[in-house]
Structure formats: C-alpha cells, structure tokens
C-alpha cells in the first residue's frame, strides 16, 4: 500500500477510543513547498468516530470523517490525498479564503474616498483574495491541544498592500472539535488601517462519501432564507434582495438539490450553470452561530448543519467541476459531485452600501464563528 493510501486508510479506520480526554489532537509533517517552507497536518479526533484533518497550508480542512447511520465512517470532503494536490491543482477544496471570500466586481472598491484595485483572477472579478490569498499561504501553528475540546490555532500576517488590500492584517483560524463531533471554526483578525475582511471555509461536501458514484445532487437541503442575491452574467450580485418564494431558490422547506438544478427557465440558474448564489439568512448577523443550512444524504443518513454568525451563505453545487481534477483515492471530480455552503458577508458587499458592511477598523477586530454539526438520521 502506498503512503497516500495508507494515510487515508488509517484516517478512515478511526474508531471510538478511550483515554484521559474525550477528544484528542495530534500533529505530523505533511511535506514542504518548493521554497522549503514546512507544512504540518493536525488531526482532531472525537470519541464518537468523527475526525478532522487540518493542513497548515491554506489553514485547510483536508478531511472530515463522519460515520453513517450504520456506524461506517467516510471522508465527506472533496480534496486531495497529499499537499502536492493543493499546491499544484488548487480548487479551494476546504481552504480558508480571504482576505475577501467570494467576488468583488472588477477587483475594485473604495474606502474613505480612496480607490483600491485588487488582482483579477476571473474575467470580471477578484475571487477569494485575488489569486494568492489566504488559501495559498503557510499558516503558523500556534497551539495544538487535546481535552474536552481538541483544537488547533493557526495564524498568518498579511502585510499592508498585500494583493492590493490596505492595512497589515493579523489573522487567526481556530479549529475545535468537541466530544459530540461538532467542528467549530473561528476566524479572527485585526488591522492597523481601515480595510475589508470576509473569511470563511470553502469545504465541498458529499455526505455519501467523497467520490461516491451517485454524486451529491440527491442530497436534501434546507436554507432558512426568504431572499437571495441575484447575479448578473459575470456572477456578480446586482444589489437586489429577491424573494425565493415561488422559485427554484426556495429552500425554506427541505428539498432535493437536483429538483431545481437544471431549470433553465430561471435565468439565475443559467447564469450560475446551476446553483452558485448567496442567500440572505433570515437571522442576519448574530452574536452566536445560528443555522445557515441543513444538508442530508438520505441514503447514508449523514446530516450536516452549518451554523454561522454571518448574514449570508453561498450555496455552490460544484458546477465548475469538469472532470479535469483527480482527487482523493484517484477519484475524478465532475459537476455535481459536491456541495459548498460558505457562510460569509455578501459577495461584492464593499460596492453595495445596502449590504452588511465588510469594513474592519483598527481597535475593532473581525470575528466570524461557524460550526459544522454532524449527525445521522434514521
């Protein structure tokens, strides 16, 4: 068995364990970049068989292993077996995105009367930080702890002017796994100048197990949002908040993803090649994480609830997975093989005064807390 397969097999073979702590954390080398920077992997294990593996490269959630209703574990995240995949074939699988998650039109925004230009890595937008964002940095591992909650804290300093953004930003990401298998991700950042920050995790899920032949489009989705932000042909929000009632964007009641995925009568589906839209959560901004989405795979019984303190969630149905990426265990990822649910400020918020502001000022730290809560249905 090769090293990649052995590593994955060991991860999938996790079983409940006994010991002084209910949740355990361990650290190991994960390889090096071409410039010699060392990358480590931290594995967090809960007593119920849930585990998470985090890479310091991109503060990336590489794997999330969850038992099904029969107790059989599977990794439910699309991604790669090793560091080289994330470096050589980046596709945002499980990464921490920033400074600004999602799209900024033309890569332009104005702050206190000064215009800023960000790199364009899409024809009409700066996406997820503009091409060399937080997802392509080696983060420093600050601490790794076992206990009632197992955790890893990672930090990164983005200098003033980095990718065109103002202010020196000191960011941390904390992954915490509790006894019940709830994975909390806390993003925090400070700045020495006014700037914009919008951080999230870009995990792409298939609750049947990554690479499963049936894909993820038979998953059943609920999003507690009465409105979404429609987009133009370049996938940039128009600024409108449009009611979901009577449309294929109504997930206020649980509905199979595939049911609206190919409805070309809705121009929004045509623009996104399926679902690639931000939903305005009914709860808005909250001090404590509230429900953003519930995803269920009826076949395996696995359930994922995504909670967040942020006002929006981007629902992306893997529309741009085109069969050119070979992921874990040699699986070829194609359209519909995974679903991303990314809590966030709204896309292009700096250019829409009616959207919740993404501005962060000195002395007023940025904080976003999100939770992946896993369970099984019967």
CSV table of C-alpha atoms in Angstrom, one decimal:
chain,number,residue,atom,x,y,z
A,1,UNK,CA,0.0,0.0,0.0
A,2,UNK,CA,1.4,3.4,-0.9
A,3,UNK,CA,1.9,6.2,1.6
A,4,UNK,CA,-1.1,8.2,0.4
A,5,UNK,CA,-3.4,5.2,0.5
A,6,UNK,CA,-2.0,4.1,3.9
A,7,UNK,CA,-2.6,7.6,5.4
A,8,UNK,CA,-6.2,7.7,4.1
A,9,UNK,CA,-6.9,4.2,5.2
A,10,UNK,CA,-5.7,5.0,8.7
A,11,UNK,CA,-7.9,8.1,8.8
A,12,UNK,CA,-11.0,6.1,7.6
A,13,UNK,CA,-10.3,3.4,10.2
A,14,UNK,CA,-10.8,5.7,13.1
A,15,UNK,CA,-13.0,4.1,15.9
A,16,UNK,CA,-14.1,5.4,19.2
A,17,UNK,CA,-11.2,5.4,21.6
A,18,UNK,CA,-10.7,5.6,25.4
A,19,UNK,CA,-8.3,7.8,27.3
A,20,UNK,CA,-8.0,10.7,29.7
A,21,UNK,CA,-9.5,13.1,27.2
A,22,UNK,CA,-12.7,12.8,25.2
A,23,UNK,CA,-11.1,14.5,22.2
A,24,UNK,CA,-7.5,14.2,21.0
A,25,UNK,CA,-5.2,16.2,18.8
A,26,UNK,CA,-2.0,15.1,17.1
A,27,UNK,CA,0.4,16.7,14.7
A,28,UNK,CA,2.7,15.3,11.9
A,29,UNK,CA,4.7,16.6,9.0
A,30,UNK,CA,2.8,16.9,5.7
A,31,UNK,CA,5.6,17.9,3.3
A,32,UNK,CA,7.3,21.0,2.1
A,33,UNK,CA,6.8,23.7,-0.6
A,34,UNK,CA,9.3,24.3,-3.3
A,35,UNK,CA,10.8,27.2,-1.3
A,36,UNK,CA,11.5,24.9,1.6
A,37,UNK,CA,8.6,26.0,3.8
A,38,UNK,CA,7.4,23.1,6.0
A,39,UNK,CA,3.7,22.2,6.1
A,40,UNK,CA,2.2,20.2,9.0
A,41,UNK,CA,-1.1,18.3,9.4
A,42,UNK,CA,-3.1,18.3,12.6
A,43,UNK,CA,-5.7,15.6,13.2
A,44,UNK,CA,-8.6,16.2,15.7
A,45,UNK,CA,-10.5,13.1,16.9
A,46,UNK,CA,-13.8,12.9,18.8
A,47,UNK,CA,-14.8,9.9,20.8
A,48,UNK,CA,-17.8,9.2,18.5
A,49,UNK,CA,-15.6,8.5,15.5
A,50,UNK,CA,-15.7,11.9,13.9
A,51,UNK,CA,-12.3,13.3,12.9
A,52,UNK,CA,-10.9,16.3,11.1
A,53,UNK,CA,-7.5,16.8,9.5
A,54,UNK,CA,-6.2,20.3,9.0
A,55,UNK,CA,-3.2,21.4,6.9
A,56,UNK,CA,-1.2,24.5,7.8
A,57,UNK,CA,-1.1,25.2,4.1
A,58,UNK,CA,-4.1,27.4,3.5
A,59,UNK,CA,-5.4,26.6,7.0
A,60,UNK,CA,-7.1,23.9,5.0
A,61,UNK,CA,-9.7,21.4,6.3
A,62,UNK,CA,-8.4,18.4,4.3
A,63,UNK,CA,-10.7,15.7,5.6
A,64,UNK,CA,-13.8,15.3,7.8
A,65,UNK,CA,-14.6,11.7,8.6
A,66,UNK,CA,-18.2,11.0,9.7
A,67,UNK,CA,-19.9,7.7,10.5
A,68,UNK,CA,-23.1,6.9,8.7
A,69,UNK,CA,-26.3,5.5,10.3
A,70,UNK,CA,-24.7,2.1,10.4
A,71,UNK,CA,-21.5,3.4,12.0
A,72,UNK,CA,-19.5,3.1,8.8
A,73,UNK,CA,-17.0,6.1,8.6
A,74,UNK,CA,-16.3,8.0,5.4
A,75,UNK,CA,-14.5,11.2,4.4
A,76,UNK,CA,-17.2,13.6,3.3
A,77,UNK,CA,-14.9,16.3,1.8
A,78,UNK,CA,-13.7,16.6,-1.7
A,79,UNK,CA,-9.9,17.3,-1.9
A,80,UNK,CA,-6.6,15.7,-2.3
A,81,UNK,CA,-4.6,12.9,-0.5
A,82,UNK,CA,-1.5,15.0,-0.1
A,83,UNK,CA,-0.1,18.5,-0.1
A,84,UNK,CA,1.0,18.4,-3.7
A,85,UNK,CA,-2.6,18.3,-4.9
A,86,UNK,CA,-3.5,21.5,-3.1
A,87,UNK,CA,-0.4,23.3,-4.4
A,88,UNK,CA,-0.4,22.1,-8.0
A,89,UNK,CA,-4.1,21.9,-8.6
A,90,UNK,CA,-5.8,24.5,-6.4
A,91,UNK,CA,-9.6,24.5,-6.4
A,92,UNK,CA,-10.3,25.9,-2.9
A,93,UNK,CA,-11.1,22.5,-1.5
A,94,UNK,CA,-11.6,23.0,2.2
A,95,UNK,CA,-9.3,26.1,2.4
A,96,UNK,CA,-9.6,29.2,4.5
A,97,UNK,CA,-10.4,32.0,2.0
A,98,UNK,CA,-9.5,35.7,2.5
A,99,UNK,CA,-8.9,38.4,2.8
A,100,UNK,CA,-12.2,38.6,1.0
A,101,UNK,CA,-14.2,35.5,0.3
A,102,UNK,CA,-16.3,35.4,-2.9
A,103,UNK,CA,-16.3,38.0,-5.6
A,104,UNK,CA,-15.5,41.8,-5.8
A,105,UNK,CA,-16.6,43.3,-9.1
A,106,UNK,CA,-13.7,44.4,-11.2
A,107,UNK,CA,-11.5,43.9,-8.2
A,108,UNK,CA,-12.3,47.5,-7.2
A,109,UNK,CA,-13.6,49.1,-4.1
A,110,UNK,CA,-13.4,52.5,-2.4
A,111,UNK,CA,-12.7,53.1,1.3
A,112,UNK,CA,-12.7,56.6,2.9
A,113,UNK,CA,-12.6,58.1,-0.6
A,114,UNK,CA,-9.5,56.1,-1.7
A,115,UNK,CA,-9.9,53.6,-4.6
A,116,UNK,CA,-8.2,50.2,-4.4
A,117,UNK,CA,-7.5,47.7,-7.2
A,118,UNK,CA,-7.2,44.0,-6.5
A,119,UNK,CA,-5.8,41.3,-8.8
A,120,UNK,CA,-8.4,39.8,-11.2
A,121,UNK,CA,-8.4,36.0,-11.2
A,122,UNK,CA,-11.7,35.9,-13.0
A,123,UNK,CA,-12.5,37.9,-16.1
A,124,UNK,CA,-14.7,40.4,-14.2
A,125,UNK,CA,-13.8,39.9,-10.6
A,126,UNK,CA,-11.3,39.3,-7.9
A,127,UNK,CA,-12.3,36.0,-6.3
A,128,UNK,CA,-11.3,34.7,-2.9
A,129,UNK,CA,-8.5,37.1,-2.4
A,130,UNK,CA,-7.4,37.6,-6.0
A,131,UNK,CA,-5.3,34.5,-6.8
A,132,UNK,CA,-2.8,34.3,-4.0
A,133,UNK,CA,-5.0,34.8,-1.0
A,134,UNK,CA,-5.0,33.2,2.5
A,135,UNK,CA,-5.6,29.8,0.8
A,136,UNK,CA,-2.1,29.8,-0.7
A,137,UNK,CA,-0.1,30.7,2.5
A,138,UNK,CA,1.6,28.5,5.0
A,139,UNK,CA,0.0,29.4,8.3
A,140,UNK,CA,1.9,29.2,11.6
A,141,UNK,CA,0.6,26.5,14.0
A,142,UNK,CA,0.3,28.4,17.3
A,143,UNK,CA,-1.1,25.6,19.5
A,144,UNK,CA,-2.4,22.1,19.4
A,145,UNK,CA,-4.5,20.9,22.3
A,146,UNK,CA,-6.4,17.8,23.4
A,147,UNK,CA,-9.1,17.8,26.0
A,148,UNK,CA,-12.9,18.0,26.3
A,149,UNK,CA,-12.4,20.0,23.1
A,150,UNK,CA,-9.5,19.2,20.8
A,151,UNK,CA,-8.2,22.3,18.9
A,152,UNK,CA,-5.6,23.8,16.7
A,153,UNK,CA,-4.9,27.5,16.3
A,154,UNK,CA,-3.2,28.8,13.2
A,155,UNK,CA,-2.0,32.4,12.4
A,156,UNK,CA,-1.0,34.4,9.4
A,157,UNK,CA,0.1,38.0,8.9
A,158,UNK,CA,-0.9,39.7,5.7
A,159,UNK,CA,1.2,42.9,5.2
A,160,UNK,CA,-0.2,46.3,4.2
A,161,UNK,CA,-0.8,46.3,0.4
A,162,UNK,CA,-0.9,42.5,0.1
A,163,UNK,CA,-2.8,41.7,-3.1
A,164,UNK,CA,-3.9,45.4,-3.1
A,165,UNK,CA,-5.7,45.4,0.3
A,166,UNK,CA,-4.9,48.2,2.8
A,167,UNK,CA,-3.7,47.5,6.3
A,168,UNK,CA,-1.5,44.9,8.0
A,169,UNK,CA,-3.9,42.2,8.9
A,170,UNK,CA,-3.1,39.6,11.7
A,171,UNK,CA,-5.4,36.7,11.3
A,172,UNK,CA,-6.1,33.5,13.2
A,173,UNK,CA,-8.2,30.4,12.5
A,174,UNK,CA,-9.1,28.1,15.3
A,175,UNK,CA,-10.5,24.6,14.6
A,176,UNK,CA,-12.2,23.0,17.6
A,177,UNK,CA,-13.7,19.5,17.7
A,178,UNK,CA,-15.9,18.6,20.7
A,179,UNK,CA,-17.0,15.3,22.3
A,180,UNK,CA,-20.1,15.2,20.1
A,181,UNK,CA,-18.1,15.7,16.9
A,182,UNK,CA,-19.1,19.3,16.3
A,183,UNK,CA,-16.4,21.2,14.4
A,184,UNK,CA,-16.2,24.9,15.2
A,185,UNK,CA,-14.1,27.2,13.0
A,186,UNK,CA,-13.4,30.7,14.5
A,187,UNK,CA,-11.9,33.3,12.2
A,188,UNK,CA,-10.4,36.4,13.9
A,189,UNK,CA,-8.4,39.3,12.5
A,190,UNK,CA,-7.1,42.8,13.5
A,191,UNK,CA,-5.8,45.6,11.2
A,192,UNK,CA,-3.8,48.7,11.6
A,193,UNK,CA,-5.7,50.6,8.9
A,194,UNK,CA,-9.3,50.5,7.7
A,195,UNK,CA,-9.8,47.6,5.4
A,196,UNK,CA,-12.2,44.9,4.3
A,197,UNK,CA,-12.3,41.3,5.6
A,198,UNK,CA,-14.5,38.4,4.8
A,199,UNK,CA,-13.2,35.0,5.8
A,200,UNK,CA,-14.8,31.6,5.5
A,201,UNK,CA,-14.1,27.9,4.9
A,202,UNK,CA,-14.6,26.5,1.4
A,203,UNK,CA,-15.3,22.8,2.1
A,204,UNK,CA,-17.1,21.0,-0.6
A,205,UNK,CA,-19.2,18.1,0.8
A,206,UNK,CA,-20.5,14.8,-0.4
A,207,UNK,CA,-22.2,13.2,2.6
A,208,UNK,CA,-22.3,9.9,0.8
A,209,UNK,CA,-18.5,10.0,0.9
A,210,UNK,CA,-16.2,11.9,-1.4
A,211,UNK,CA,-16.0,10.4,-4.9
A,212,UNK,CA,-19.2,8.3,-4.4
A,213,UNK,CA,-20.7,7.4,-7.8
A,214,UNK,CA,-24.1,9.0,-7.1
A,215,UNK,CA,-22.6,12.4,-6.5
A,216,UNK,CA,-24.3,14.9,-4.1
A,217,UNK,CA,-27.3,16.2,-6.1
A,218,UNK,CA,-29.8,13.8,-4.4
A,219,UNK,CA,-28.9,15.4,-1.0
A,220,UNK,CA,-31.8,17.3,0.6
A,221,UNK,CA,-31.1,20.9,1.5
A,222,UNK,CA,-32.7,23.5,3.8
A,223,UNK,CA,-31.7,27.1,3.9
A,224,UNK,CA,-33.6,29.4,6.3
A,225,UNK,CA,-33.6,32.4,3.9
A,226,UNK,CA,-36.5,34.2,2.4
A,227,UNK,CA,-34.3,36.0,-0.1
A,228,UNK,CA,-31.2,35.6,-2.1
A,229,UNK,CA,-28.9,38.0,-4.0
A,230,UNK,CA,-29.4,37.5,-7.8
A,231,UNK,CA,-26.4,37.8,-10.0
A,232,UNK,CA,-25.6,39.1,-13.5
A,233,UNK,CA,-23.9,37.1,-16.3
A,234,UNK,CA,-20.5,37.6,-14.6
A,235,UNK,CA,-21.7,36.1,-11.3
A,236,UNK,CA,-21.7,39.5,-9.5
A,237,UNK,CA,-24.7,40.4,-7.3
A,238,UNK,CA,-26.9,43.0,-8.8
A,239,UNK,CA,-27.6,44.5,-5.4
A,240,UNK,CA,-31.1,43.3,-5.3
A,241,UNK,CA,-32.6,41.1,-2.5
A,242,UNK,CA,-35.0,38.8,-4.3
A,243,UNK,CA,-37.7,36.7,-2.6
A,244,UNK,CA,-37.2,33.0,-3.0
A,245,UNK,CA,-40.9,32.2,-2.8
A,246,UNK,CA,-42.2,30.5,-5.9
A,247,UNK,CA,-38.7,30.0,-7.4
A,248,UNK,CA,-36.2,27.2,-7.5
A,249,UNK,CA,-34.2,29.1,-4.9
A,250,UNK,CA,-36.8,28.3,-2.2
A,251,UNK,CA,-35.1,26.0,0.3
A,252,UNK,CA,-37.1,27.2,3.3
A,253,UNK,CA,-38.5,23.7,3.3
A,254,UNK,CA,-36.2,20.7,2.7
A,255,UNK,CA,-35.8,20.0,-1.0
A,256,UNK,CA,-33.7,17.7,-3.1
A,257,UNK,CA,-30.9,19.8,-4.8
A,258,UNK,CA,-31.4,18.1,-8.2
A,259,UNK,CA,-35.0,19.2,-8.4
A,260,UNK,CA,-34.1,22.8,-9.5
A,261,UNK,CA,-30.6,22.4,-10.7
A,262,UNK,CA,-31.4,22.2,-14.4
A,263,UNK,CA,-34.3,24.5,-14.6
A,264,UNK,CA,-33.1,26.7,-17.5
A,265,UNK,CA,-36.4,28.7,-17.4
A,266,UNK,CA,-34.8,30.6,-14.5
A,267,UNK,CA,-32.1,32.9,-15.8
A,268,UNK,CA,-30.3,32.8,-12.5
A,269,UNK,CA,-29.7,29.1,-13.0
A,270,UNK,CA,-28.5,29.8,-16.5
A,271,UNK,CA,-26.0,32.4,-15.2
A,272,UNK,CA,-24.7,30.2,-12.5
A,273,UNK,CA,-24.7,26.9,-14.5
A,274,UNK,CA,-26.8,25.7,-11.6
A,275,UNK,CA,-26.7,27.0,-8.0
A,276,UNK,CA,-23.8,29.4,-7.2
A,277,UNK,CA,-25.7,32.1,-5.2
A,278,UNK,CA,-25.6,33.8,-1.9
A,279,UNK,CA,-28.6,33.5,0.4
A,280,UNK,CA,-29.6,36.3,2.8
A,281,UNK,CA,-30.2,34.4,6.0
A,282,UNK,CA,-33.3,35.4,7.9
A,283,UNK,CA,-31.3,35.6,11.2
A,284,UNK,CA,-28.9,38.2,9.8
A,285,UNK,CA,-25.7,38.9,11.8
A,286,UNK,CA,-25.8,37.2,15.2
A,287,UNK,CA,-23.5,37.2,18.3
A,288,UNK,CA,-23.8,33.4,18.4
A,289,UNK,CA,-23.8,31.0,15.5
A,290,UNK,CA,-27.2,30.4,14.1
A,291,UNK,CA,-28.5,27.9,11.4
A,292,UNK,CA,-27.4,28.7,7.9
A,293,UNK,CA,-28.1,25.4,6.2
A,294,UNK,CA,-29.0,21.8,6.8
A,295,UNK,CA,-27.9,19.1,4.3
A,296,UNK,CA,-28.9,15.5,4.4
A,297,UNK,CA,-27.9,12.4,2.4
A,298,UNK,CA,-31.0,10.1,2.7
A,299,UNK,CA,-29.0,7.1,1.6
A,300,UNK,CA,-26.3,7.1,4.3
A,301,UNK,CA,-28.3,9.1,6.9
A,302,UNK,CA,-25.5,11.6,7.3
A,303,UNK,CA,-26.7,15.1,8.2
A,304,UNK,CA,-24.7,18.3,8.2
A,305,UNK,CA,-25.9,21.5,9.8
A,306,UNK,CA,-23.9,24.7,9.1
A,307,UNK,CA,-24.1,27.4,11.7
A,308,UNK,CA,-22.7,30.9,11.5
A,309,UNK,CA,-22.6,34.4,13.0
A,310,UNK,CA,-22.6,35.9,9.5
A,311,UNK,CA,-25.6,37.2,7.5
A,312,UNK,CA,-25.2,35.1,4.3
A,313,UNK,CA,-24.3,31.6,3.0
A,314,UNK,CA,-23.1,30.9,-0.6
A,315,UNK,CA,-24.6,27.7,-2.0
A,316,UNK,CA,-22.4,26.2,-4.7
A,317,UNK,CA,-23.4,22.9,-6.3
A,318,UNK,CA,-20.0,22.1,-7.8
A,319,UNK,CA,-21.0,23.5,-11.3
A,320,UNK,CA,-17.4,24.1,-12.4
A,321,UNK,CA,-16.0,20.6,-11.5
A,322,UNK,CA,-15.4,19.4,-15.0
A,323,UNK,CA,-13.6,16.1,-14.8
A,324,UNK,CA,-10.1,17.5,-15.1
A,325,UNK,CA,-9.3,17.1,-11.4
A,326,UNK,CA,-8.3,13.8,-9.9
A,327,UNK,CA,-8.9,13.9,-6.1
A,328,UNK,CA,-8.6,11.6,-3.2
A,329,UNK,CA,-8.1,7.9,-3.9
A,330,UNK,CA,-7.9,8.6,-7.6
A,331,UNK,CA,-11.5,9.9,-7.8
A,332,UNK,CA,-12.3,12.1,-10.8
A,333,UNK,CA,-14.5,15.0,-9.7
A,334,UNK,CA,-17.3,16.0,-12.0
A,335,UNK,CA,-20.1,18.5,-12.0
A,336,UNK,CA,-22.5,17.9,-9.1
A,337,UNK,CA,-20.0,15.7,-7.1
A,338,UNK,CA,-20.1,18.1,-4.1
A,339,UNK,CA,-21.8,21.0,-2.4
A,340,UNK,CA,-20.3,24.0,-0.8
A,341,UNK,CA,-22.1,26.0,1.9
A,342,UNK,CA,-19.9,29.0,2.7
A,343,UNK,CA,-21.1,31.4,5.5
A,344,UNK,CA,-20.0,34.9,4.7
A,345,UNK,CA,-20.7,38.6,4.2
A,346,UNK,CA,-22.4,39.1,0.9
A,347,UNK,CA,-20.4,38.9,-2.3
A,348,UNK,CA,-19.2,42.4,-3.6
A,349,UNK,CA,-20.5,44.0,-0.3
A,350,UNK,CA,-17.9,46.8,-0.5
A,351,UNK,CA,-19.7,48.0,-3.7
A,352,UNK,CA,-23.2,47.8,-2.3
A,353,UNK,CA,-24.0,50.1,0.6
A,354,UNK,CA,-27.2,48.3,1.3
A,355,UNK,CA,-25.4,45.1,2.1
A,356,UNK,CA,-23.9,44.4,5.5
A,357,UNK,CA,-20.5,46.1,5.6
A,358,UNK,CA,-17.3,44.2,5.4
A,359,UNK,CA,-15.3,47.1,6.8
A,360,UNK,CA,-12.9,46.4,9.7
A,361,UNK,CA,-11.2,49.2,11.6
A,362,UNK,CA,-8.2,49.4,14.0
A,363,UNK,CA,-9.3,48.5,17.5
A,364,UNK,CA,-12.4,46.7,16.3
A,365,UNK,CA,-11.4,43.2,15.5
A,366,UNK,CA,-13.1,41.0,12.9
A,367,UNK,CA,-14.6,37.7,14.1
A,368,UNK,CA,-16.7,35.0,12.4
A,369,UNK,CA,-17.6,31.8,14.1
A,370,UNK,CA,-19.1,28.9,12.1
A,371,UNK,CA,-19.9,25.3,13.0
A,372,UNK,CA,-20.1,22.1,11.1
A,373,UNK,CA,-22.5,20.0,13.2
A,374,UNK,CA,-22.8,16.4,12.0
A,375,UNK,CA,-25.3,13.7,13.0
A,376,UNK,CA,-27.3,10.9,11.4
A,377,UNK,CA,-31.0,10.4,10.6
A,378,UNK,CA,-32.9,7.2,10.8
